Amino acid sequence: MRKNVRFACAICLVVGAAPAWSAGSDELWEMSTTMNMPGMAMPAMKSRTCVAKNGNYRPDKDQDAKNCKMLDYKVSGNTVKWKMQCTGKDAMSGTGEMTKTADTMKGVFKMSSEGMEMTQVMSGRRVGTCDAGEERAKTDKMVADIKAQGDDATRKMCEGSVKRDADNGGLGGDPGIYQAKGLCPTYKPQLCEQARARVNTYAGYGAYLKARNDAQTAGTVKWGWVVSDCGINLDKQRSSLCTRAVTDKKYGFIGAYCPVEAKQLSARHCAGFGRDYTADMASPNAAMCSALRAKSDDYSEQDDAGAAQKPKAAAKEDATAADKAKDAGKKLKSMFGF
């Protein structure tokens, strides 16, 4: 119902904003409309509208009423009475009456939607002539422009929500916006496609697992909801990533999430590691063995990037130390002659 009210107000503003009216044989009316709901009264809105000459008032033709239909429409003299019903997302029903003379118009329209009642009172006076067909086309274009702007704003908002929710796995956000009655129902397939791609990365898996674990700890389903809403199996995803991580040498990820692979690699390359610091640092597998001891809540892809550089850095340091020792030996030999 709120959407119906906003749309009706938008129509009034659009019509009232028309800078000039084309000359013609139709009737130009100046209208005053007030809307009242329980606990809230809206101020009167004035507008001008072009009415086809000798045309009867039909409310289902004055709005974007594609889901509305007349249940009863009666004309008696200069008075029109009707009943109408709208279905769909903004379902409503209403009754109304409009009386029109040569120079005046007054009526009332009572609507009911979602248990809320609203009364719209209209009055008007004829102030000149116009071309109803031309003015209707102008109004339709202006209304279409307003709708296009609203659709564009909604699109940007939905795309931003998809990017955020796919990135963090639903750590916050509102899953309701992707439901049938939400603002972004058509964007759920896009969300799930991006989510599946994201969780197939090492950092993405870590973010999604953290979101799910935080949700379980806090006892709220709103955290990590992308996993369940998109049917993502984190355990199956972990198994696939662990196999890939061995090939990619993502030892930090293996240490954090792959206990079987970590145990196998440690047994093969890290025997005795962790018992003696000096020996550990001298080991050619120091970076790998340190990474395999990582914890899941400490994991970052930067850890793996750093681990890959450590062996190179260690080798460079060893070479530098050897060169320095050689230089020192030469100096001693030159000083003492041996």
Short mmCIF file of N, CA and C in Angstrom, two decimals, residues 143-157:
data_model
loop_
_atom_site.label_atom_id
_atom_site.label_comp_id
_atom_site.label_asym_id
_atom_site.label_seq_id
_atom_site.Cartn_x
_atom_site.Cartn_y
_atom_site.Cartn_z
N VAL A 143 6.65 9.83 -16.01
CA VAL A 143 6.50 8.73 -15.06
C VAL A 143 7.51 7.61 -15.40
N ALA A 144 7.67 7.34 -16.69
CA ALA A 144 8.62 6.31 -17.12
C ALA A 144 10.05 6.69 -16.73
N ASP A 145 10.38 7.99 -16.84
CA ASP A 145 11.71 8.46 -16.45
C ASP A 145 11.94 8.27 -14.95
N ILE A 146 10.90 8.58 -14.16
CA ILE A 146 11.01 8.39 -12.71
C ILE A 146 11.23 6.91 -12.39
N LYS A 147 10.47 6.06 -13.07
CA LYS A 147 10.61 4.61 -12.85
C LYS A 147 12.00 4.13 -13.25
N ALA A 148 12.52 4.66 -14.38
CA ALA A 148 13.84 4.25 -14.84
C ALA A 148 14.92 4.64 -13.84
N GLN A 149 14.78 5.84 -13.26
CA GLN A 149 15.74 6.28 -12.25
C GLN A 149 15.69 5.38 -11.03
N GLY A 150 14.47 5.04 -10.62
CA GLY A 150 14.32 4.14 -9.48
C GLY A 150 14.89 2.76 -9.76
N ASP A 151 14.64 2.25 -10.98
CA ASP A 151 15.17 0.94 -11.35
C ASP A 151 16.69 0.94 -11.37
N ASP A 152 17.28 2.06 -11.84
CA ASP A 152 18.74 2.16 -11.89
C ASP A 152 19.33 2.18 -10.48
N ALA A 153 18.68 2.92 -9.58
CA ALA A 153 19.14 2.97 -8.19
C ALA A 153 19.05 1.59 -7.54
N THR A 154 17.96 0.87 -7.83
CA THR A 154 17.79 -0.48 -7.29
C THR A 154 18.85 -1.42 -7.84
N ARG A 155 19.13 -1.29 -9.14
CA ARG A 155 20.14 -2.15 -9.77
C ARG A 155 21.51 -1.96 -9.11
N LYS A 156 21.89 -0.70 -8.90
CA LYS A 156 23.19 -0.42 -8.29
C LYS A 156 23.25 -0.96 -6.86
N MET A 157 22.15 -0.79 -6.14
CA MET A 157 22.10 -1.28 -4.77
C MET A 157 22.22 -2.80 -4.73
#
